[in-house]
Coordinates of C-alpha atoms in Angstrom, one line a residue:
R1 CA -9.3 15.4 -19.6
L2 CA -12.6 15.1 -17.8
Y3 CA -12.0 18.4 -16.0
A4 CA -11.2 20.2 -19.3
Q5 CA -14.4 18.8 -20.8
R6 CA -16.4 20.0 -17.8
K7 CA -17.6 16.4 -17.0
I8 CA -17.4 17.1 -13.2
K9 CA -19.9 14.4 -12.3
L10 CA -18.0 11.7 -14.0
L11 CA -14.8 13.0 -12.5
K12 CA -16.3 12.8 -9.0
E13 CA -17.5 9.3 -9.7
N14 CA -14.0 8.2 -10.9
F15 CA -12.4 9.9 -7.9
K16 CA -14.8 8.1 -5.5
I17 CA -13.8 4.7 -7.1
F18 CA -10.1 5.7 -6.8
I19 CA -10.4 6.7 -3.1
K20 CA -12.3 3.4 -2.3
I21 CA -9.5 1.4 -3.9
C22 CA -6.9 3.5 -2.0
F23 CA -8.7 2.8 1.3
L24 CA -9.0 -0.9 0.5
F25 CA -5.2 -1.2 -0.2
L26 CA -4.4 0.9 2.9
T27 CA -6.6 -1.3 5.1
I28 CA -4.9 -4.5 3.7
F29 CA -1.5 -2.9 4.2
I30 CA -2.2 -2.0 7.8
F31 CA -3.6 -5.5 8.5
I32 CA -0.6 -7.3 7.0
T33 CA 1.9 -5.0 8.6
F34 CA 0.5 -5.5 12.1
L35 CA 0.0 -9.2 11.5
Y36 CA 3.4 -10.1 9.9
G37 CA 5.4 -6.9 10.5
E38 CA 7.5 -8.3 13.3
L39 CA 8.4 -11.4 11.3
I40 CA 9.4 -9.4 8.3
Y41 CA 11.4 -7.0 10.5
T42 CA 13.4 -9.7 12.2
L43 CA 14.1 -11.5 8.9
W44 CA 15.1 -8.3 7.2
L45 CA 17.5 -7.0 9.9
N46 CA 18.7 -10.4 11.1
E47 CA 17.6 -9.6 14.6
K48 CA 20.2 -6.8 15.0
F49 CA 17.6 -4.4 16.4
T50 CA 14.7 -5.0 18.7
F51 CA 11.2 -4.7 17.3
N52 CA 9.2 -1.7 18.5
Y53 CA 5.5 -1.6 17.9
L54 CA 5.3 2.2 18.6
I55 CA 7.8 2.9 15.8
V56 CA 5.9 0.6 13.4
F57 CA 2.6 2.2 14.4
L58 CA 4.0 5.7 13.7
I59 CA 5.6 4.8 10.4
V60 CA 2.6 2.9 9.1
F61 CA 0.1 5.6 9.9
D62 CA 2.5 8.3 8.6
L63 CA 2.6 6.4 5.4
C64 CA -1.2 6.0 5.3
F65 CA -1.9 9.7 5.8
H66 CA 0.8 10.5 3.3
V67 CA -0.9 8.3 0.7
L68 CA -4.3 9.8 1.5
A69 CA -3.0 13.3 1.1
N70 CA -1.5 12.5 -2.3
S71 CA -4.6 10.6 -3.3
F72 CA -6.8 13.6 -2.4
N73 CA -4.4 15.8 -4.3
H74 CA -4.4 13.4 -7.4
I75 CA -7.1 15.4 -9.3
F76 CA -5.1 18.6 -8.9
K77 CA -1.9 16.9 -10.2
S78 CA -3.8 15.7 -13.2
I79 CA -4.9 19.3 -14.0
N80 CA -1.5 20.7 -13.1
N81 CA -2.9 22.8 -10.2
F82 CA -1.0 21.6 -7.1
L83 CA 1.6 24.3 -6.5
N84 CA 0.1 25.4 -3.2
F85 CA 0.1 21.9 -1.9
S86 CA 3.7 21.4 -3.0
K87 CA 4.8 24.6 -1.3
L88 CA 3.2 23.6 1.9
E89 CA 4.6 20.1 1.8
A90 CA 8.1 21.4 1.1
F91 CA 7.8 24.0 3.9
L92 CA 6.6 21.4 6.4
N93 CA 9.2 18.8 5.4
I94 CA 12.1 21.4 5.6
S95 CA 10.7 22.4 9.0
I96 CA 10.7 18.8 10.2
F97 CA 14.2 18.3 9.0
L98 CA 15.5 21.4 10.9
I99 CA 13.6 20.3 14.0
A100 CA 15.1 16.8 13.7
L101 CA 18.6 18.3 13.5
Q102 CA 18.1 20.2 16.7
M103 CA 16.5 17.2 18.4
F104 CA 19.4 15.0 17.6
K105 CA 21.9 17.6 18.8
L106 CA 20.0 17.7 22.1
D107 CA 19.6 13.9 22.4
Y108 CA 15.8 13.8 22.3
E109 CA 14.0 10.5 21.6
Y110 CA 13.6 9.7 17.9
Y111 CA 10.0 8.9 18.6
L112 CA 9.3 12.6 18.5
L113 CA 10.6 12.8 14.9
F114 CA 8.2 10.1 13.8
S115 CA 5.4 11.8 15.7
F116 CA 6.1 15.1 13.9
N117 CA 6.1 13.3 10.6
L118 CA 2.7 11.8 11.4
I119 CA 1.4 15.2 12.4
V120 CA 2.6 16.7 9.1
S121 CA 1.0 13.9 7.1
I122 CA -2.3 14.4 8.9
L123 CA -2.1 18.2 8.2
L124 CA -1.4 17.6 4.5
A125 CA -4.3 15.1 4.2
V126 CA -6.7 17.6 5.8
Y127 CA -5.4 20.5 3.7
S128 CA -5.7 18.5 0.4
L129 CA -9.2 17.4 1.4
K130 CA -10.1 21.1 2.2
I131 CA -8.9 22.3 -1.2
L132 CA -10.7 19.4 -2.9
F133 CA -13.9 20.5 -1.3
K134 CA -13.2 24.1 -2.2
K135 CA -12.4 23.4 -5.8
F136 CA -15.5 21.3 -6.4
N137 CA -17.8 23.7 -4.5
F138 CA -18.6 21.3 -1.6
R139 CA -20.2 23.1 1.3
I140 CA -19.0 22.2 4.7
G141 CA -21.8 20.5 6.5
Y142 CA -24.5 18.5 4.9
L143 CA -22.9 18.1 1.5
S144 CA -19.5 17.2 2.8
L145 CA -21.0 14.6 5.1
R146 CA -23.0 13.3 2.1
F147 CA -19.8 13.1 0.1
Y148 CA -18.1 11.0 2.8
R149 CA -21.1 8.7 3.1
H150 CA -21.1 8.1 -0.7
L151 CA -17.4 7.4 -0.7
F152 CA -18.0 4.3 1.4
T153 CA -21.3 3.0 0.0

């Protein structure tokens, strides 16, 4: 509604608040996961599998970048302009699926699959941030740095 009414400044302010809340919850999630993750993992799986910090690290940061990508893309979903992001996300996820099939046939370590997922999540977060800057006419350089600074102040 704010975009349709051309209230871009208010939209940016609301978006900054939304991103701050998102970062706050992600920080709390990361902290709790690394503090109590092993306990929850052993209780949940009844100690049938050994706890692995690398897997937890890859999964947690994959989730964080996935949430960030979708948070950056939130404005575009609200104005129904997220087709390019959805196409890229579908292409990358299908690619990861096909790579995983080949990796499991060749007995590669499953750590690679989680690493690929993390890379895809980072790429999607960067891409959604790029289209966000492009849509709202942010220039790369001074204004984009100023935008980041104001997100966290």
